């Protein structure tokens, strides 16, 4: 049996740009929240302090199977991108010399 898929955008469809993601999982689902950061200068006790305001733009909830398929899809597209444009490097990645040091560095946005 042949099936075709028609893609239609919902009236609520929107695009966002996110600098990072955070989330987690339970036995039932995976949750990924996408966010943007904005620095804010505040005064605390007469001292100027910069606070990073993290605004969560949207959250996606996926079944374990959908999360695995997303991970596979992202991996494939990242490999394709890097074949064309070269390795995607994290800022400051060249400064980390030892495996232990890199293991202690968190991936931006993931908890």
mmCIF file of C-alpha atoms in Angstrom:
data_model
loop_
_atom_site.group_PDB
_atom_site.id
_atom_site.type_symbol
_atom_site.label_atom_id
_atom_site.label_comp_id
_atom_site.label_asym_id
_atom_site.label_seq_id
_atom_site.Cartn_x
_atom_site.Cartn_y
_atom_site.Cartn_z
ATOM 1 C CA UNK A 1 0.000 0.000 0.000
ATOM 2 C CA UNK A 2 1.382 3.400 -0.966
ATOM 3 C CA UNK A 3 0.973 6.299 1.457
ATOM 4 C CA UNK A 4 1.751 9.921 0.772
ATOM 5 C CA UNK A 5 2.149 12.567 3.464
ATOM 6 C CA UNK A 6 0.732 16.056 3.118
ATOM 7 C CA UNK A 7 2.484 18.578 5.362
ATOM 8 C CA UNK A 8 0.324 21.450 6.624
ATOM 9 C CA UNK A 9 1.415 24.094 9.131
ATOM 10 C CA UNK A 10 -0.928 24.602 12.054
ATOM 11 C CA UNK A 11 -2.369 28.106 12.557
ATOM 12 C CA UNK A 12 -0.337 28.147 15.828
ATOM 13 C CA UNK A 13 2.930 27.312 13.999
ATOM 14 C CA UNK A 14 5.869 29.551 14.875
ATOM 15 C CA UNK A 15 9.622 29.451 14.416
ATOM 16 C CA UNK A 16 12.016 30.330 17.200
ATOM 17 C CA UNK A 17 15.774 30.721 17.397
ATOM 18 C CA UNK A 18 17.317 29.113 20.468
ATOM 19 C CA UNK A 19 20.896 29.237 21.737
ATOM 20 C CA UNK A 20 20.491 26.131 23.862
ATOM 21 C CA UNK A 21 18.335 23.346 25.177
ATOM 22 C CA UNK A 22 17.839 21.592 28.477
ATOM 23 C CA UNK A 23 15.628 18.799 29.605
ATOM 24 C CA UNK A 24 15.471 15.267 30.795
ATOM 25 C CA UNK A 25 13.535 12.050 30.600
ATOM 26 C CA UNK A 26 11.301 9.710 32.513
ATOM 27 C CA UNK A 27 10.393 6.112 31.642
ATOM 28 C CA UNK A 28 7.517 7.566 29.606
ATOM 29 C CA UNK A 29 8.869 10.566 27.698
ATOM 30 C CA UNK A 30 11.733 12.916 26.862
ATOM 31 C CA UNK A 31 11.387 16.665 27.382
ATOM 32 C CA UNK A 32 13.492 19.270 25.600
ATOM 33 C CA UNK A 33 13.088 22.952 26.496
ATOM 34 C CA UNK A 34 14.664 25.461 24.103
ATOM 35 C CA UNK A 35 15.888 28.775 25.519
ATOM 36 C CA UNK A 36 17.611 32.092 24.885
ATOM 37 C CA UNK A 37 19.824 33.995 27.352
ATOM 38 C CA UNK A 38 19.907 37.759 27.925
ATOM 39 C CA UNK A 39 22.370 39.452 30.296
ATOM 40 C CA UNK A 40 20.840 41.936 32.747
ATOM 41 C CA UNK A 41 22.785 44.362 34.915
ATOM 42 C CA UNK A 42 21.409 44.676 38.445
ATOM 43 C CA UNK A 43 22.643 46.329 41.620
ATOM 44 C CA UNK A 44 22.947 44.154 44.733
ATOM 45 C CA UNK A 45 24.191 45.714 47.952
ATOM 46 C CA UNK A 46 25.642 48.673 46.082
ATOM 47 C CA UNK A 47 27.555 46.351 43.736
ATOM 48 C CA UNK A 48 26.794 45.990 40.012
ATOM 49 C CA UNK A 49 26.182 42.355 39.046
ATOM 50 C CA UNK A 50 25.342 40.786 35.701
ATOM 51 C CA UNK A 51 22.588 38.183 35.848
ATOM 52 C CA UNK A 52 21.823 35.936 32.895
ATOM 53 C CA UNK A 53 18.090 35.754 32.304
ATOM 54 C CA UNK A 54 17.246 32.413 30.681
ATOM 55 C CA UNK A 55 13.926 32.566 28.851
ATOM 56 C CA UNK A 56 12.414 29.222 27.907
ATOM 57 C CA UNK A 57 10.799 29.702 24.524
ATOM 58 C CA UNK A 58 9.126 26.324 24.063
ATOM 59 C CA UNK A 59 9.207 22.726 25.286
ATOM 60 C CA UNK A 60 8.858 19.588 23.197
ATOM 61 C CA UNK A 61 7.700 16.315 24.759
ATOM 62 C CA UNK A 62 8.603 13.149 22.822
ATOM 63 C CA UNK A 63 8.014 9.446 23.266
ATOM 64 C CA UNK A 64 11.220 7.419 23.725
ATOM 65 C CA UNK A 65 10.929 6.171 20.124
ATOM 66 C CA UNK A 66 10.397 9.677 18.747
ATOM 67 C CA UNK A 67 13.395 10.928 20.799
ATOM 68 C CA UNK A 68 15.612 8.160 19.363
ATOM 69 C CA UNK A 69 14.439 8.953 15.824
ATOM 70 C CA UNK A 70 15.141 12.667 16.439
ATOM 71 C CA UNK A 71 18.652 11.846 17.713
ATOM 72 C CA UNK A 72 19.317 9.714 14.613
ATOM 73 C CA UNK A 73 17.925 12.418 12.296
ATOM 74 C CA UNK A 74 20.022 15.149 13.969
ATOM 75 C CA UNK A 75 23.161 12.984 13.842
ATOM 76 C CA UNK A 76 22.677 12.340 10.127
ATOM 77 C CA UNK A 77 22.136 16.029 9.353
ATOM 78 C CA UNK A 78 25.114 17.109 11.477
ATOM 79 C CA UNK A 79 27.353 14.634 9.623
ATOM 80 C CA UNK A 80 26.063 15.965 6.271
ATOM 81 C CA UNK A 81 26.640 19.575 7.389
ATOM 82 C CA UNK A 82 30.186 18.855 8.593
ATOM 83 C CA UNK A 83 31.045 17.152 5.283
ATOM 84 C CA UNK A 84 30.166 20.410 3.533
ATOM 85 C CA UNK A 85 31.253 23.042 6.054
ATOM 86 C CA UNK A 86 33.828 21.334 8.285
ATOM 87 C CA UNK A 87 33.715 20.355 11.937
ATOM 88 C CA UNK A 88 31.378 22.258 14.235
ATOM 89 C CA UNK A 89 33.552 23.443 17.119
ATOM 90 C CA UNK A 90 32.516 24.576 20.581
ATOM 91 C CA UNK A 91 33.932 27.978 21.615
ATOM 92 C CA UNK A 92 37.167 27.511 23.564
ATOM 93 C CA UNK A 93 37.396 23.806 22.674
ATOM 94 C CA UNK A 94 41.050 24.191 21.666
ATOM 95 C CA UNK A 95 41.960 25.308 25.197
ATOM 96 C CA UNK A 96 40.962 21.958 26.736
ATOM 97 C CA UNK A 97 43.939 19.586 26.600
ATOM 98 C CA UNK A 98 43.137 16.551 28.759
ATOM 99 C CA UNK A 99 40.274 14.070 28.536
ATOM 100 C CA UNK A 100 39.517 14.678 32.202
ATOM 101 C CA UNK A 101 39.177 18.429 31.633
ATOM 102 C CA UNK A 102 36.827 17.933 28.691
ATOM 103 C CA UNK A 103 34.718 15.440 30.657
ATOM 104 C CA UNK A 104 34.177 18.044 33.379
ATOM 105 C CA UNK A 105 32.949 20.636 30.872
ATOM 106 C CA UNK A 106 29.174 20.540 30.465
ATOM 107 C CA UNK A 107 27.545 20.750 27.085
ATOM 108 C CA UNK A 108 26.057 24.236 26.864
ATOM 109 C CA UNK A 109 22.460 24.182 27.954
ATOM 110 C CA UNK A 110 22.131 20.524 28.913
ATOM 111 C CA UNK A 111 21.498 19.468 32.476
#
